[in-house]
Coordinates of N, CA and C in Angstrom, one line a residue:
X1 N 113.0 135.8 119.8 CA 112.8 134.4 120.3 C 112.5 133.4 119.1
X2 N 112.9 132.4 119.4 CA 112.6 131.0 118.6 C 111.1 131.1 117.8
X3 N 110.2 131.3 118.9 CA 108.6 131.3 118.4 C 108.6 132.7 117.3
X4 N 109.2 133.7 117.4 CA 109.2 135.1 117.1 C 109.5 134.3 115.4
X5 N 110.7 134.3 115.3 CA 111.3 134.1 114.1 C 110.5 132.5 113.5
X6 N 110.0 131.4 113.9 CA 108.9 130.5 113.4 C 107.4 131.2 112.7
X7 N 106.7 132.4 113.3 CA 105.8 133.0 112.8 C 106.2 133.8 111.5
X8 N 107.4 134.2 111.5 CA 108.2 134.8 110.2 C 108.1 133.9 109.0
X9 N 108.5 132.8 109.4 CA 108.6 131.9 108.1 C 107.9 130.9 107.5
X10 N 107.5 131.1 106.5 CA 106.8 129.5 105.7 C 107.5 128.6 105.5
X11 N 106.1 127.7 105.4 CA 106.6 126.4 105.7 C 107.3 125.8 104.4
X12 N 107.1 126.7 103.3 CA 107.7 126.7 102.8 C 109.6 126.7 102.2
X13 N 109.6 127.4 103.5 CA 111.2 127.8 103.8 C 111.6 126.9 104.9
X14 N 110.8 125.6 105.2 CA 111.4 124.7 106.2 C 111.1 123.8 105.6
X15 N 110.7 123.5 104.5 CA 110.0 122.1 104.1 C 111.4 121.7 103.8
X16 N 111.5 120.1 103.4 CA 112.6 119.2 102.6 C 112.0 119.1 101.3
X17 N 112.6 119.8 100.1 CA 111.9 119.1 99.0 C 111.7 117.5 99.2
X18 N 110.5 117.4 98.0 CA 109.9 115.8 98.0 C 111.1 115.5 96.4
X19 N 111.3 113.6 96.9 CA 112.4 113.5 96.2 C 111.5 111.7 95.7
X20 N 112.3 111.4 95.1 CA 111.3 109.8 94.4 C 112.1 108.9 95.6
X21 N 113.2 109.0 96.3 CA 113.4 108.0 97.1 C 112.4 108.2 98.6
X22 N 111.2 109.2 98.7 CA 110.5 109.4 99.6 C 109.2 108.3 99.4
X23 N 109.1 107.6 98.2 CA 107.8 107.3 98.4 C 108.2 105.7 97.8
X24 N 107.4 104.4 98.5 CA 107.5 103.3 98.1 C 106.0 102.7 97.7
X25 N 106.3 101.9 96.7 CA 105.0 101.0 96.2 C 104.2 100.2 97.7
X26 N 102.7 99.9 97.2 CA 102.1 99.3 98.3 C 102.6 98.1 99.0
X27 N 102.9 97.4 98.1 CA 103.8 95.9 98.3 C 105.3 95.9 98.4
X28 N 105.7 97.2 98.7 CA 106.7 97.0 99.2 C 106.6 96.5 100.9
X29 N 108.0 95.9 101.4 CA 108.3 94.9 102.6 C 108.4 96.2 103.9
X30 N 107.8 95.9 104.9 CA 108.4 96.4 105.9 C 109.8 97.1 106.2
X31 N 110.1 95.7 105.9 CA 111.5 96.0 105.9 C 112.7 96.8 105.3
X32 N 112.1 96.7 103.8 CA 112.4 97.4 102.8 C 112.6 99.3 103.3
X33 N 111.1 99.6 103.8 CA 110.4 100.6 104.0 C 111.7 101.2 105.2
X34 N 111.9 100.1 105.9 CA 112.4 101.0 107.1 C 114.0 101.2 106.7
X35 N 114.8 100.3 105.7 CA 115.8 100.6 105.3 C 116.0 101.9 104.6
X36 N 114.9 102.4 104.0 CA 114.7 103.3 102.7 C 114.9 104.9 103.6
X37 N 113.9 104.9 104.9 CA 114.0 105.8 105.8 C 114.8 105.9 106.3
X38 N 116.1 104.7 106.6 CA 117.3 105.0 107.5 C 118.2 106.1 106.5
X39 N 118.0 105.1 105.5 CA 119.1 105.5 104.3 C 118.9 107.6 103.8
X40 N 117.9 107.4 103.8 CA 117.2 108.9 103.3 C 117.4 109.7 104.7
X41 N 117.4 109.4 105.5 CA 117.0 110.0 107.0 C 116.0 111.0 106.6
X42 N 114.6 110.0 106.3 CA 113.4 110.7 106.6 C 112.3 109.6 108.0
X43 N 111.8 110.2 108.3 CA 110.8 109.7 109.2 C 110.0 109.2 108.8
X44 N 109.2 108.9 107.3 CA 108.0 108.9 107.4 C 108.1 108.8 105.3
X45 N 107.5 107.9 104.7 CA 107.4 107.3 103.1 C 105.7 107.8 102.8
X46 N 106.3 108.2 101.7 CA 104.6 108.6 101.1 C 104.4 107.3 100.6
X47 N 103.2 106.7 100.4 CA 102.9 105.3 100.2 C 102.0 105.3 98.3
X48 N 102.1 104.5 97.4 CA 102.2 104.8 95.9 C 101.3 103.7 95.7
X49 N 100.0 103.5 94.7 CA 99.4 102.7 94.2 C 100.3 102.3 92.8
X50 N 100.2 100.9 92.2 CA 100.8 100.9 90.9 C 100.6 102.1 89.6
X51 N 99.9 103.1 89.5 CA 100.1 104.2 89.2 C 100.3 105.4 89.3
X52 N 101.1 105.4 90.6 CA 101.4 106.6 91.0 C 101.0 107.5 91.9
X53 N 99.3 106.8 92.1 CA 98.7 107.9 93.4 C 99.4 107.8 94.2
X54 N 99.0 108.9 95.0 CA 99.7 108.5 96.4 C 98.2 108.4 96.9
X55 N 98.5 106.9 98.0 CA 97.5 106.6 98.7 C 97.7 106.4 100.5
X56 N 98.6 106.3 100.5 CA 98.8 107.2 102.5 C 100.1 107.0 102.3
X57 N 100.9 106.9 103.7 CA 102.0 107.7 104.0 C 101.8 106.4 105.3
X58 N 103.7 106.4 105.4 CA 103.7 104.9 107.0 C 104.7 105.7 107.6
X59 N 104.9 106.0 108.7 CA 105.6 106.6 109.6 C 106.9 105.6 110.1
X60 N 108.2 106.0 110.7 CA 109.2 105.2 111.0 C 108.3 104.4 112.5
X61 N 107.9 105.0 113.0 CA 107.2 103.9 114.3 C 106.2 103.1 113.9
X62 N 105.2 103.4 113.2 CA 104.5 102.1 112.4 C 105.3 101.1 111.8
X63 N 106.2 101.2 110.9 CA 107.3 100.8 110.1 C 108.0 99.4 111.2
X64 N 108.4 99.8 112.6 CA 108.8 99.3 113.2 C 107.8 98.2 114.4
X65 N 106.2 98.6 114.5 CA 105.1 97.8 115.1 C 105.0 97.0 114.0
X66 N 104.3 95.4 114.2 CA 103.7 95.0 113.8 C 102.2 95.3 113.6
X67 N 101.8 95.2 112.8 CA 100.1 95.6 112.2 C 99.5 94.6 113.4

């Protein structure tokens, strides 16, 4: 079964490697954000302080609500 062979594997062996077009600066535009996720076809941007931390992560449905 589906569940059978999911307990088999790590998540390892399902992940997407992490790529530099996954993550945008804090000041980056909404808009920006949601182009970057169409373009990538990921769901979801790790979010970058001007040095590189990562400091959260914005989802394609946040992306698309206004704050």
């Amino acid at each position: 079964s589906t569940e059978q062979r999911e307990d088999r594997l790590a998540v390892g062996d399902a992940m997407r490697p992490v790529t530099s077009e996954m993550f945008v600066e804090v000041g980056t535009s909404l808009s920006e954000a949601r182009e970057m996720m169409a373009e990538n076809g990921t769901g979801a941007l790790g979010v970058v302080d001007s040095q590189g931390k990562l400091v959260g992560f914005i989802s394609g449905g946040r992306a698309r609500r206004r704050p």
